[in-house]
Amino acid sequence: MTTTYDNLMQLDFPDVHDTYSERDTMFYALSLGVGNDPVDPNQLRQVYEKNLCPLPTMCVTLAHPGFWPKELNTGLDHGRIVHGGQQLRLHKEMPSCGEVIGRSKIRDVIDKGEGRGALVYFRRELYLAESNELLCSMEQTLFCRGDGGMGGSGNSINPSQSIPSRKPDYEIDHELLPQSALLYRLNGDMNLLHADPDIARKAGFDRPIMQGLATYGVAGLALIETLCENKPAALKGLNVRFTAPVYPGESLCTQIWQLDGGAAAFRVSVPKRNVVAIDNGRADLGLG
């Protein structure tokens, strides 16, 4: 079965209700490596229930409809889909625990042509169940490598944040634990690519790879540490383009450039392999 632009735009996603606890909030931070210094008060605020401060990037793990390209029988070549980019915008400060409702839709499809794939922009909004207030808006860019020629809106690709040519204002190193991917998948991403060596080899990797959203979370940590005075709620938006896989146990370097208007550009690299894993990153900040 193949698909068309109209079929995708008409997909009906049921609401997803999700409840998360303070324990889930602490585990999310631990899965990113927070707590490697267990007496650092800034790290403890994210992994200890006293004055617990959730990381806003945890929103990407909540109330997701699952692997919908396959489960909703979309006709997409789901085995060839890769996560090309991620956007997050916080509209309210995230509670340390609660119930949220996820509401999803396809926002747009950009057809790159027969044999060249297509970009599918998948939008998800989280609402606080108790008040029905909008907590955050998210958008995934899915690169559907096997689905070019389906038709599209004719609109242009989302613009990317340019990276300044000057030296970065900050460089933050972060060493991933060897078991990082195994820990992070317990946040809800149970893709076997991140756990099973045989499946990873069949996909062309010599071992299981990190989840892109885990690398995304590490970038968020670097920005909170350098530009947000270690206040997670000051991170209001985080947009990235994924460019290369990361392996558990690797050391990452997040380079950050401050921009005008309370924003920053950033990229994440793996210096040992001279690879850029996240590029064209933009963060929007607010300490007020």
mmCIF file with all atom_site columns, C-alpha atoms in Angstrom, residues 18 67 77 97 111 113 221:
data_model
loop_
_atom_site.group_PDB
_atom_site.id
_atom_site.type_symbol
_atom_site.label_atom_id
_atom_site.label_alt_id
_atom_site.label_comp_id
_atom_site.label_asym_id
_atom_site.label_entity_id
_atom_site.label_seq_id
_atom_site.pdbx_PDB_ins_code
_atom_site.Cartn_x
_atom_site.Cartn_y
_atom_site.Cartn_z
_atom_site.occupancy
_atom_site.B_iso_or_equiv
_atom_site.pdbx_formal_charge
_atom_site.auth_seq_id
_atom_site.auth_comp_id
_atom_site.auth_asym_id
_atom_site.auth_atom_id
_atom_site.pdbx_PDB_model_num
ATOM 1 C CA . ASP A 1 18  ? -0.846 10.253 30.019 1.00 0.00 ? 18  ASP A CA 1
ATOM 2 C CA . PHE A 1 67  ? 4.690  4.575  15.994 1.00 0.00 ? 67  PHE A CA 1
ATOM 3 C CA . ASP A 1 77  ? 7.289  3.059  4.030  1.00 0.00 ? 77  ASP A CA 1
ATOM 4 C CA . CYS A 1 97  ? 3.813  15.595 38.026 1.00 0.00 ? 97  CYS A CA 1
ATOM 5 C CA . ASP A 1 111 ? 7.134  16.115 -1.388 1.00 0.00 ? 111 ASP A CA 1
ATOM 6 C CA . GLY A 1 113 ? 9.909  14.119 -5.686 1.00 0.00 ? 113 GLY A CA 1
ATOM 7 C CA . LEU A 1 221 ? 20.795 20.557 29.764 1.00 0.00 ? 221 LEU A CA 1
#
